[in-house]
Tab-separated table of C-alpha atoms and ligand atoms in Angstrom:
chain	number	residue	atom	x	y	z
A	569	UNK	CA	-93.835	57.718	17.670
A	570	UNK	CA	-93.011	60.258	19.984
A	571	UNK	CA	-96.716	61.382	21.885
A	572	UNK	CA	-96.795	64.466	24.332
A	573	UNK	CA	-98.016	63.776	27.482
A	574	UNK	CA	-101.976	63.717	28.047
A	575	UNK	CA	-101.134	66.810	30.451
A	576	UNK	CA	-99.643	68.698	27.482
A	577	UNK	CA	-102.990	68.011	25.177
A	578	UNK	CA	-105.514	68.802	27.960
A	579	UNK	CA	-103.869	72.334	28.535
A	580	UNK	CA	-104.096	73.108	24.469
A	581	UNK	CA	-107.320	71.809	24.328
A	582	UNK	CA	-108.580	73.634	26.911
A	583	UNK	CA	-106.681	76.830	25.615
A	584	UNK	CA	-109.263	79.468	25.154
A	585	UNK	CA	-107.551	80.947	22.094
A	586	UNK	CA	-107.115	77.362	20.832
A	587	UNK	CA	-110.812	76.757	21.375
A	588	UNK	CA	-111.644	80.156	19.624
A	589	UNK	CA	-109.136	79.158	16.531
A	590	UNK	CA	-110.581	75.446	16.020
A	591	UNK	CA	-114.430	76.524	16.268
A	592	UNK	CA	-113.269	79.426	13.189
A	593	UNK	CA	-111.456	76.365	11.282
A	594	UNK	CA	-114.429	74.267	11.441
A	595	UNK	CA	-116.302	76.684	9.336
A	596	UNK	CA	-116.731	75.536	5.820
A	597	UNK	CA	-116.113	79.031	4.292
A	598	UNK	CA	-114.804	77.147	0.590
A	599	UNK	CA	-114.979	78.091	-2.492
A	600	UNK	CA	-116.370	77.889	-4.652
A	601	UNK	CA	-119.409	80.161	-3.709
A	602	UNK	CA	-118.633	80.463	-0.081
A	603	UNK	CA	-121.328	81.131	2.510
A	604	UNK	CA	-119.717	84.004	4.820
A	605	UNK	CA	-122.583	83.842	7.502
A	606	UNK	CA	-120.932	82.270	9.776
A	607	UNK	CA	-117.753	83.520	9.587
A	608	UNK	CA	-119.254	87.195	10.355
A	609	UNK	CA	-121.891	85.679	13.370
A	610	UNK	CA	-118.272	83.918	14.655
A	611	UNK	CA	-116.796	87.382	14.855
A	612	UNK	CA	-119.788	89.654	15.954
A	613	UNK	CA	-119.669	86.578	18.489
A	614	UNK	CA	-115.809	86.649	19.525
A	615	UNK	CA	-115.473	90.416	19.035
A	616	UNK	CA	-118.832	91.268	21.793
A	617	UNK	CA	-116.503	88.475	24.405
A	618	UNK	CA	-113.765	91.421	23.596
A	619	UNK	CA	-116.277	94.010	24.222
A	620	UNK	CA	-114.389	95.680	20.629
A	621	UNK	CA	-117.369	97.356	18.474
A	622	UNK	CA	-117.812	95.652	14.888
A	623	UNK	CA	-118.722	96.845	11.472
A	624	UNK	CA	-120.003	94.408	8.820
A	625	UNK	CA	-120.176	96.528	5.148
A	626	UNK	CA	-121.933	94.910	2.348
A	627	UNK	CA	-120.309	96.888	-0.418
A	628	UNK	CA	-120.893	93.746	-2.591
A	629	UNK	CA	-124.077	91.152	-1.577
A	630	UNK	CA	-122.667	88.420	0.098
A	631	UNK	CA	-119.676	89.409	0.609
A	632	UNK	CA	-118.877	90.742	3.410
A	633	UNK	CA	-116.142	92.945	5.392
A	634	UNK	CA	-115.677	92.650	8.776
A	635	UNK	CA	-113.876	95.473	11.071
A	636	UNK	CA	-113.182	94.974	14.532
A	637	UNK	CA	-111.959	97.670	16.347
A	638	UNK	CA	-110.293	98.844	19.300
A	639	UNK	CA	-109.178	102.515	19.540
A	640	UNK	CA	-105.996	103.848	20.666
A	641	UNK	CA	-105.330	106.459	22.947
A	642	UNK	CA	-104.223	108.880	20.186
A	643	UNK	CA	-106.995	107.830	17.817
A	644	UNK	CA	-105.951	111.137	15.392
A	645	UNK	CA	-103.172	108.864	14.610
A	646	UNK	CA	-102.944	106.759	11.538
A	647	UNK	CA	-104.113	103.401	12.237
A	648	UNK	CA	-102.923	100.155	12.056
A	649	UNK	CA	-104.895	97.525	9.675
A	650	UNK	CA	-104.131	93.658	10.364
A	651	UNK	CA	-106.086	91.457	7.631
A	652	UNK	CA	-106.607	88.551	6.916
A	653	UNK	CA	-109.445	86.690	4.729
A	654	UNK	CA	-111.862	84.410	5.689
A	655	UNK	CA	-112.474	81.811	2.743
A	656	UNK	CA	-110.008	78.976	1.771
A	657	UNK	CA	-109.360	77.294	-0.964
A	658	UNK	CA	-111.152	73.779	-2.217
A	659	UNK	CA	-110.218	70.636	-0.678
A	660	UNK	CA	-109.626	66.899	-1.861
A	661	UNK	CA	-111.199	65.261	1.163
A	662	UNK	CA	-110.863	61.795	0.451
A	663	UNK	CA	-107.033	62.641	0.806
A	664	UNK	CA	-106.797	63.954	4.068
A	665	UNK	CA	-106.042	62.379	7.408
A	666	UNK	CA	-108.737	63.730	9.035
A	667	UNK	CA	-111.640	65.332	7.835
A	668	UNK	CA	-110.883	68.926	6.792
A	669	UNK	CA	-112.670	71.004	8.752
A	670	UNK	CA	-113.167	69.156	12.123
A	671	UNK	CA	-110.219	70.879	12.858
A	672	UNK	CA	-108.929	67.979	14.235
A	673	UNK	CA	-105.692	67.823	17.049
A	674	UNK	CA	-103.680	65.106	17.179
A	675	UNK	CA	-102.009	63.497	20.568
A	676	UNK	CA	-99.000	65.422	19.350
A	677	UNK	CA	-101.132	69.299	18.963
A	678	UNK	CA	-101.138	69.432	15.353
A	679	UNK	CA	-104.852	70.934	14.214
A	680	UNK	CA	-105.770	69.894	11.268
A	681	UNK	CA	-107.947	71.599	9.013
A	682	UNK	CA	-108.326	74.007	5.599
A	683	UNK	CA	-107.268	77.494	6.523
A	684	UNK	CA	-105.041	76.247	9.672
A	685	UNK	CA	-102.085	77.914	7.860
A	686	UNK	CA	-103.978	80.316	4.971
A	687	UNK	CA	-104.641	81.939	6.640
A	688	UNK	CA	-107.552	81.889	9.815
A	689	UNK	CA	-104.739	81.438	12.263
A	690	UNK	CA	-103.867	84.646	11.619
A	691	UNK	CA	-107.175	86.218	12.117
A	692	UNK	CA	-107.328	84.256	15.185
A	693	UNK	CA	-103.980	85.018	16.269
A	694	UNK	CA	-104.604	89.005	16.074
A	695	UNK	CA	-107.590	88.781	17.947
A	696	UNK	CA	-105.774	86.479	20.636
A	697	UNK	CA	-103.085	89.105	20.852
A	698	UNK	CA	-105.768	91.963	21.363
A	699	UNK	CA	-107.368	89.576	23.979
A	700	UNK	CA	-104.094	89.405	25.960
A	701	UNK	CA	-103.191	92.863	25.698
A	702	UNK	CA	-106.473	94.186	26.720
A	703	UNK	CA	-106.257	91.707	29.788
A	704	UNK	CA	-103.014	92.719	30.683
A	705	UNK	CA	-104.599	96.410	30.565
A	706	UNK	CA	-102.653	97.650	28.493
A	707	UNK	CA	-103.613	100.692	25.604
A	708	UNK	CA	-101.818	101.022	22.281
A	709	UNK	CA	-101.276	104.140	21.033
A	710	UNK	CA	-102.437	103.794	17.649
A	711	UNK	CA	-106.229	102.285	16.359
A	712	UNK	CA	-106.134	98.577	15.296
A	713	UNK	CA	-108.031	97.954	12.894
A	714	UNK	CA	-108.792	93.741	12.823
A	715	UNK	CA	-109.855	93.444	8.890
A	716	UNK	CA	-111.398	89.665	7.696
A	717	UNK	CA	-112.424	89.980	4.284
A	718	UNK	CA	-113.926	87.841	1.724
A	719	UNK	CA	-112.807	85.980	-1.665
A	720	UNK	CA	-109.145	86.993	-1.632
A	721	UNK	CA	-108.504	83.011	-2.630
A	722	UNK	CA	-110.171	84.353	-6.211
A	723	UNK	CA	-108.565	87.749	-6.458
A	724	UNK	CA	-110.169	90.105	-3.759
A	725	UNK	CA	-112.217	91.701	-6.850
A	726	UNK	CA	-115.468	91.844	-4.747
A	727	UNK	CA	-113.130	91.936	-1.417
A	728	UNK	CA	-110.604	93.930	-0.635
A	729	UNK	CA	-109.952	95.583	-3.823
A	730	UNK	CA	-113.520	96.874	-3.351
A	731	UNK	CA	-113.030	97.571	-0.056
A	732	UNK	CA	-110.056	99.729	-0.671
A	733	UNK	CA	-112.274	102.084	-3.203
A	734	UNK	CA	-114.660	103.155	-0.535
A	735	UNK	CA	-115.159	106.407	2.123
A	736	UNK	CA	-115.365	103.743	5.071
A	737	UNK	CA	-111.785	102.516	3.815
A	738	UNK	CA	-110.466	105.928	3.809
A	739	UNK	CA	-112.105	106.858	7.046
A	740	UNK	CA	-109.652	103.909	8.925
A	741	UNK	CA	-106.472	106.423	8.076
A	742	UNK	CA	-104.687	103.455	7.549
A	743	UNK	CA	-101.116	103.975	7.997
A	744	UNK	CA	-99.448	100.175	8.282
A	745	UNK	CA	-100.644	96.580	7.394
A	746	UNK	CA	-99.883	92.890	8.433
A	747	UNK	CA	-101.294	90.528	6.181
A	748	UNK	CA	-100.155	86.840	5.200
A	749	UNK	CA	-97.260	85.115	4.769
A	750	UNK	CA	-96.613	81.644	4.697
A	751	UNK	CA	-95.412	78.534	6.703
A	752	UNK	CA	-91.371	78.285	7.077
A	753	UNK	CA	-89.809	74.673	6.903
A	754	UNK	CA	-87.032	76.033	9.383
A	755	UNK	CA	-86.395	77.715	12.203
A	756	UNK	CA	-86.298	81.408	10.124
A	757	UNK	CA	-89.947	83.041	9.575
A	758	UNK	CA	-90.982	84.615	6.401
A	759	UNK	CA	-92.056	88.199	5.798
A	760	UNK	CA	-93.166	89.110	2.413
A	761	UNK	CA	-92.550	93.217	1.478
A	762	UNK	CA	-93.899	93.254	-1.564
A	763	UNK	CA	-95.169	91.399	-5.006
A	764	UNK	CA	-93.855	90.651	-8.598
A	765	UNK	CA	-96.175	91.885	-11.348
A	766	UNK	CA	-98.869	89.489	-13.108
A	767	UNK	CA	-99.538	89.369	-16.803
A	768	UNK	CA	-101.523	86.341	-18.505
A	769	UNK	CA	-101.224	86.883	-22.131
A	770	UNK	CA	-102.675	85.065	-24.959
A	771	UNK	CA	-100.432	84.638	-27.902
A	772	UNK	CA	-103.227	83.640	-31.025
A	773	UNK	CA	-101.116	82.400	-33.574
A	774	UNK	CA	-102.827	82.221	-37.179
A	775	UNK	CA	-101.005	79.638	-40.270
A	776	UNK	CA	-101.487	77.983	-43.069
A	777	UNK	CA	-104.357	75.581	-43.223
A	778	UNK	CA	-104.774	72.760	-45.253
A	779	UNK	CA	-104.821	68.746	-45.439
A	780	UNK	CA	-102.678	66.792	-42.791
A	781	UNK	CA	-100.829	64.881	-45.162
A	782	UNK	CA	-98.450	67.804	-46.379
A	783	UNK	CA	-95.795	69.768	-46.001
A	784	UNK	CA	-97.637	73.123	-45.859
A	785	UNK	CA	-95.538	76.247	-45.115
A	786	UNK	CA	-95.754	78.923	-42.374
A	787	UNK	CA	-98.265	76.201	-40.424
A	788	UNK	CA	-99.723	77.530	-37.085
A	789	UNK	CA	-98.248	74.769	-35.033
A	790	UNK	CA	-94.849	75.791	-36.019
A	791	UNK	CA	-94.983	79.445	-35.729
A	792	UNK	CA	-96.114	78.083	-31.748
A	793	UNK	CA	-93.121	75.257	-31.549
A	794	UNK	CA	-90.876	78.246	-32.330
A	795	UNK	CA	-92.769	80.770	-29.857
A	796	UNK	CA	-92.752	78.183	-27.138
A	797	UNK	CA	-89.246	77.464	-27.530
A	798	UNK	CA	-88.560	81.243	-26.562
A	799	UNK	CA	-90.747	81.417	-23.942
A	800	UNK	CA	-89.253	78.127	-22.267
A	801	UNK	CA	-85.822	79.080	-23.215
A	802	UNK	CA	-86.243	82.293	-21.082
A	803	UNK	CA	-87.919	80.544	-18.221
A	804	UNK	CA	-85.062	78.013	-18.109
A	805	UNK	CA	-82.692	81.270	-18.097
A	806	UNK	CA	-84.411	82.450	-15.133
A	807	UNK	CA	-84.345	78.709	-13.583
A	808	UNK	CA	-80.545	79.225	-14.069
A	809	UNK	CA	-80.670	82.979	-12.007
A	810	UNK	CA	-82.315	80.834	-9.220
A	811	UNK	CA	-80.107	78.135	-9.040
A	812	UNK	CA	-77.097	79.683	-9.108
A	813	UNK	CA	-77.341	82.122	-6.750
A	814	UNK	CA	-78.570	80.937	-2.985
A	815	UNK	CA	-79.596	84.381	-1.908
A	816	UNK	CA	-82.633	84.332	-4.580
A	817	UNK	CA	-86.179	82.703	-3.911
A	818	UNK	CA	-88.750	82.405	-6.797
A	819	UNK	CA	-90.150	86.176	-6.148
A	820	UNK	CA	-86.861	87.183	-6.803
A	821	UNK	CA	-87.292	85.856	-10.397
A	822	UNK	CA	-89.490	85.776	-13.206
A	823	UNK	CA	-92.011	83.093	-13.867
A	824	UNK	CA	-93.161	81.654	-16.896
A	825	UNK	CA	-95.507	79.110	-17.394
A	826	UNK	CA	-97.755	77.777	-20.232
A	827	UNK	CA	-100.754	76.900	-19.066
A	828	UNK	CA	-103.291	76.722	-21.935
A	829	UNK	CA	-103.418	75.309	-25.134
A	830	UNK	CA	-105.862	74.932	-27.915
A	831	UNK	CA	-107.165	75.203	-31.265
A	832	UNK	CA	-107.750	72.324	-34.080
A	833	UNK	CA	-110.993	70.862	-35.513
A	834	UNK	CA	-109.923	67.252	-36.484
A	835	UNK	CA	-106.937	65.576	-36.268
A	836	UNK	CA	-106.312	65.177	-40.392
A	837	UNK	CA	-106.940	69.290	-40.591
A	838	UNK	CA	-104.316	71.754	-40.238
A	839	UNK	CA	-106.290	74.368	-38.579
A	840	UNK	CA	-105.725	78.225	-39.323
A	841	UNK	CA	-104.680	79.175	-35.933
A	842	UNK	CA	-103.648	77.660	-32.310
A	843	UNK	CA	-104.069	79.875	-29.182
A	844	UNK	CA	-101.573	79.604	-25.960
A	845	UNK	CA	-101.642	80.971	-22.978
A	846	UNK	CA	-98.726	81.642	-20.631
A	847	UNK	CA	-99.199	82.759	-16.880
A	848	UNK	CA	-96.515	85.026	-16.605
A	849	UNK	CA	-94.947	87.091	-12.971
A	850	UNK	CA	-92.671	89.620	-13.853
A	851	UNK	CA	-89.799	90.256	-11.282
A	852	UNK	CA	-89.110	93.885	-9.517
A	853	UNK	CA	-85.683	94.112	-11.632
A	854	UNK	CA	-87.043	93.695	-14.739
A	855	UNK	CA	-88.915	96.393	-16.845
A	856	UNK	CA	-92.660	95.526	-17.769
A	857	UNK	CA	-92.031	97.376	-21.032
A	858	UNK	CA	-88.840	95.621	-22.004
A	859	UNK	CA	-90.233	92.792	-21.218
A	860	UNK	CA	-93.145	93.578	-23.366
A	861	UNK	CA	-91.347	94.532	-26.047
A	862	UNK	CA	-89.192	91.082	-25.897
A	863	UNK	CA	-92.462	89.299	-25.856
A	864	UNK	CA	-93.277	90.963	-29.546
A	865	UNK	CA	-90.343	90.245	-30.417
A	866	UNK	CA	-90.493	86.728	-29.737
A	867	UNK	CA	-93.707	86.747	-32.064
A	868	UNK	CA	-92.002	88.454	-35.111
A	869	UNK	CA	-89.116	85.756	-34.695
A	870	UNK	CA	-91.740	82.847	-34.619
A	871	UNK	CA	-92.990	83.881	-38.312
A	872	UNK	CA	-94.893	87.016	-37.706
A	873	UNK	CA	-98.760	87.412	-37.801
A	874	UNK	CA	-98.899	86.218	-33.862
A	875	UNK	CA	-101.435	88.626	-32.065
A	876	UNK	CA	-100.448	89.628	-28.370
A	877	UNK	CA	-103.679	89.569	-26.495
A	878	UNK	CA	-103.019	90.250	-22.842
A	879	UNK	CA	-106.096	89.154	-20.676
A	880	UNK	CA	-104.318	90.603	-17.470
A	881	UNK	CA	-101.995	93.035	-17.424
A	882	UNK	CA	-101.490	94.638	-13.636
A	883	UNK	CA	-99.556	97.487	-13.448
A	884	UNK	CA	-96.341	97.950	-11.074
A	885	UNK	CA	-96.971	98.219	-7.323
A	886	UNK	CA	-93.884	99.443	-5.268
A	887	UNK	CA	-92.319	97.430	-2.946
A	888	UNK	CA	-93.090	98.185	0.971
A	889	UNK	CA	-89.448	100.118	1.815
A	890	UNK	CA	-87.546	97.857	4.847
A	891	UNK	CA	-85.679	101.007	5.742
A	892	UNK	CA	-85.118	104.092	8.121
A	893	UNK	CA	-87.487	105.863	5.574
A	894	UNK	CA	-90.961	103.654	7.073
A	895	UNK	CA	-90.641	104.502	10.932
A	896	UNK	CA	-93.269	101.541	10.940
A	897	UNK	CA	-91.011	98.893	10.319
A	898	UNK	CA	-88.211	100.290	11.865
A	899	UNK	CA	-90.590	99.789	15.000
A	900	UNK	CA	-91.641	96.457	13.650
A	901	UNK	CA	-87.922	95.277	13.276
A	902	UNK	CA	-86.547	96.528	16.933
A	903	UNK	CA	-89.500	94.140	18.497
A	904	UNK	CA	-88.060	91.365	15.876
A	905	UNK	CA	-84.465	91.948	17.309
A	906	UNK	CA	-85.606	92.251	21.022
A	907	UNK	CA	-87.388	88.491	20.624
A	908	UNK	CA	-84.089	87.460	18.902
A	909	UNK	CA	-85.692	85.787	15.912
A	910	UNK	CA	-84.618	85.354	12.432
A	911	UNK	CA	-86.718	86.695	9.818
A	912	UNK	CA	-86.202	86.567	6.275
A	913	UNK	CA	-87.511	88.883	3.904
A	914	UNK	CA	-88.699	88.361	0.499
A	915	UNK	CA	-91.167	89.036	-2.891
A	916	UNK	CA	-93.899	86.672	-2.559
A	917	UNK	CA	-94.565	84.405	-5.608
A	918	UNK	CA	-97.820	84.671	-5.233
A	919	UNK	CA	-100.410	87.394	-4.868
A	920	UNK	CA	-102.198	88.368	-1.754
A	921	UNK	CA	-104.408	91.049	-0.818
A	922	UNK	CA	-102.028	93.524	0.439
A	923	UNK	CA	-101.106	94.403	-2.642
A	924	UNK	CA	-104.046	96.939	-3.037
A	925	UNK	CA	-102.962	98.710	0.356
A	926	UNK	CA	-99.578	99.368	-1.711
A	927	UNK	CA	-100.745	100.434	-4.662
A	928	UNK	CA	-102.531	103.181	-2.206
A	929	UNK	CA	-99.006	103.573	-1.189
A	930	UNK	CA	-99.627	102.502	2.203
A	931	UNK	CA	-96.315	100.210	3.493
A	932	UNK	CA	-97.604	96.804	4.022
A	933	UNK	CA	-95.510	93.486	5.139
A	934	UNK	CA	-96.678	90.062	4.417
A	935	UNK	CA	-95.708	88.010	8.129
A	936	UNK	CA	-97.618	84.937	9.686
A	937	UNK	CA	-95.498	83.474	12.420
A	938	UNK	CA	-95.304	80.077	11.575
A	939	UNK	CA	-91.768	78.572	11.887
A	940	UNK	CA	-90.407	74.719	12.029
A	941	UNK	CA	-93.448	74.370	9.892
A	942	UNK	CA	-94.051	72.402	6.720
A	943	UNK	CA	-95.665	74.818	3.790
A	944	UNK	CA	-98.907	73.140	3.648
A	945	UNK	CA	-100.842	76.200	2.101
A	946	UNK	CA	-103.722	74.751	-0.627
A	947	UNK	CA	-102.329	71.202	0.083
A	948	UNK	CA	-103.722	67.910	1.772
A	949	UNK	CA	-103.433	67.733	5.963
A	950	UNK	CA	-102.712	71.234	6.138
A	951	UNK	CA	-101.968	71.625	9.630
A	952	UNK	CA	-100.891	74.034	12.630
A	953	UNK	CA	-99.206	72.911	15.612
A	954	UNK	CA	-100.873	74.266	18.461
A	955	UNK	CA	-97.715	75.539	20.139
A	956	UNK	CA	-96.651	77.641	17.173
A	957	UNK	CA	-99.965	79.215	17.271
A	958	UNK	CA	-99.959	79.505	20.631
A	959	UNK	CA	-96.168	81.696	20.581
A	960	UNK	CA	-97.402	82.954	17.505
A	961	UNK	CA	-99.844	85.501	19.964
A	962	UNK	CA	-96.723	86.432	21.941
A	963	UNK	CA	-95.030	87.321	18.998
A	964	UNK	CA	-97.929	89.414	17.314
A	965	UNK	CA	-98.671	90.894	20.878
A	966	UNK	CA	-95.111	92.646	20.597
A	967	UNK	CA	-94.881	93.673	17.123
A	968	UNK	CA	-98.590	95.165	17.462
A	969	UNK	CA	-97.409	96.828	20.472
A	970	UNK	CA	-93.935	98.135	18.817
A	971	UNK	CA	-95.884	99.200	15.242
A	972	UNK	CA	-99.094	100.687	17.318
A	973	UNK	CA	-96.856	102.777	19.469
A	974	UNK	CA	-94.379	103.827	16.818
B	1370	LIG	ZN1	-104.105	83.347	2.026
């Protein structure tokens, strides 16, 4: 096994912004029914060391939103909002390496711990940044606003998308975000510009009931073989779109996935009706009505009767223009070009809290600099090596610089 030398670990372990990151990871803010005390005494703590003013708003008990702040020189400006969230998912901790939030570093600088990755290296990261900049005396132009916001792991309901309703949100003239990303395998990073839209529906399929030993027509679990079939036969199209074409990642696509099932009373009784439930993320090039209107379709096909019941239905949330139009990242790019790194831009699968700063219509990007890094997000052992979070600062301190001045 190849070990750095002792000299190596001593200087990350007695890294300041190291120090700062691993005392943040080793606090247990988990779901479910996270305890965000710490979290906000951590950054009242770490934001007073940056002598940067903080607000803590309460729009929701318990739940807290924390705003550090440190004002440009043309504070009339639109601002600049970086966010992150402070809770992480669950953990299985009898299958990690080391426990899960000791934030343990290995002789080779990897730091273990929940949230290493999703996402409190980020929060530390931007803070780090401000650190050096301020040190270095140098003033941005622009306001940065440092954002670290509750329960986006369960939606953001009583987080961000709260916080977005509100006077105090307005009053931060936000004009440009950085929120997450995630963890690139290779030597590329990953910047997310946008998100693909989320319906869950609930198809509840009612049939002909009767005694298990026939061969009763128009049965519930047929009319649902026959729905399923659709369903599966599209996703397996959209496997195909993926597949075939190198250039497309999964938020280029549409997802499909069944993901509950039930119904039934005993196992000799047909029962009157099954319910399934598909988690379903429609792509940017595909219509949300079209698709709707394929989905009753579908139902008429599988023998009629089938009730559409959608449990969430967002609505369509433009995608964060990469172009000459958003001076922002045109500033944002230039810095990525002057550090001559690759970036690769994409839809994220998944969902993350910046989609509520776009559907304001303010231009967000999705970019945590983690390269050469396995995507360990929600997993066992996720872990950060301390080098990449240590160049991870450098590279935030120049796109803050380039977006804040733009
Ligand atoms: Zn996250």
């Amino acid at each position: 096994m190849h070990t750095e030398p002792e000299s190596k670990y001593n200087t990350w372990e007695s890294n300041e912004d190291i120090q700062m990151f691993r005392e943040y990871l080793r606090i247990p803010s988990v779901h479910p029914d996270v305890n965000y005390d710490e979290c906000v005494e951590f950054l009242r703590r770490t934001a007073a060391h940056l002598d940067l003013p903080v607000a803590v708003l309460e729009i929701h008990p318990r739940k807290p939103i924390v705003i550090i702040t440190w004002e440009g020189t043309e504070a009339s400006l639109p601002s600049i909002v970086l966010n992150s969230h402070m809770d992480v998912v669950p953990v299985y901790a009898d299958k990690w390496t080391y426990p899960p939030f000791s934030a343990h570093m290995d002789p080779e600088g990897r730091i273990y711990a929940r949230g290493s990755q999703d996402m409190k290296c980020v929060g530390a990261q931007f803070l780090a940044s401000i650190r050096a900049l301020k040190n270095q005396g140098i003033r941005l132009k622009r306001t940065l606003h440092v954002l670290f916001v509750p329960d986006e792991e369960i939606g953001g309901t009583l987080g961000m998308k709260a916080f977005v309703g509100t006077e105090q949100f307005g009053k931060l003239n936000c004009g440009f975000a950085i929120d997450e990303a995630v963890a690139s395998p290779d030597d590329t990073f990953m910047l997310f510009f946008g998100e693909k839209t989320r319906i869950v529906v609930n198809f509840i399929i009612p049939g002909t009931s009767g005694h298990g030993s026939l061969l009763l027509q128009e049965t519930a679990g047929e009319k649902a073989r026959k729905l399923i079939d659709r369903m599966m036969d599209y996703r397996n199209s959209q496997q195909e779109r993926l597949d075939n074409d190198q250039e497309l990642t999964v938020g280029d696509v549409t997802t499909v996935n069944l993901t509950m099932m039930s119904g039934g009373v005993q196992n000799n009784v047909i029962p009157p009706e099954f319910k399934i439930s598909f988690d379903i993320r429609v792509a940017h090039d595909t219509s949300i009505d079209a698709f709707e209107a394929q989905l009753q379709k579908w139902c008429e096909e599988s023998g009629g009767d089938i009730h559409i019941d959608y449990e969430q239905k967002d609505s369509l949330i433009e995608l964060t223009k990469l172009d000459e139009t958003n001076h922002f990242w045109m500033a944002f790019k230039a810095a990525v070009n002057e550090m001559g790194i690759a970036i690769r831009t994409h839809v994220c699968p998944g969902a993350t809290d910046a989609r509520f700063l776009r559907e304001l219509g303010i231009p967000a990007v999705g970019f945590s600099p983690m390269n050469n890094t396995p995507t360990l997000l929600h997993d066992h052992d996720e872990f950060l090596h301390a080098e990449t979070f240590l160049r991870g600062i450098e590279i935030y301190k120049k796109l803050i610089t380039a977006v804040a001045n733009a």
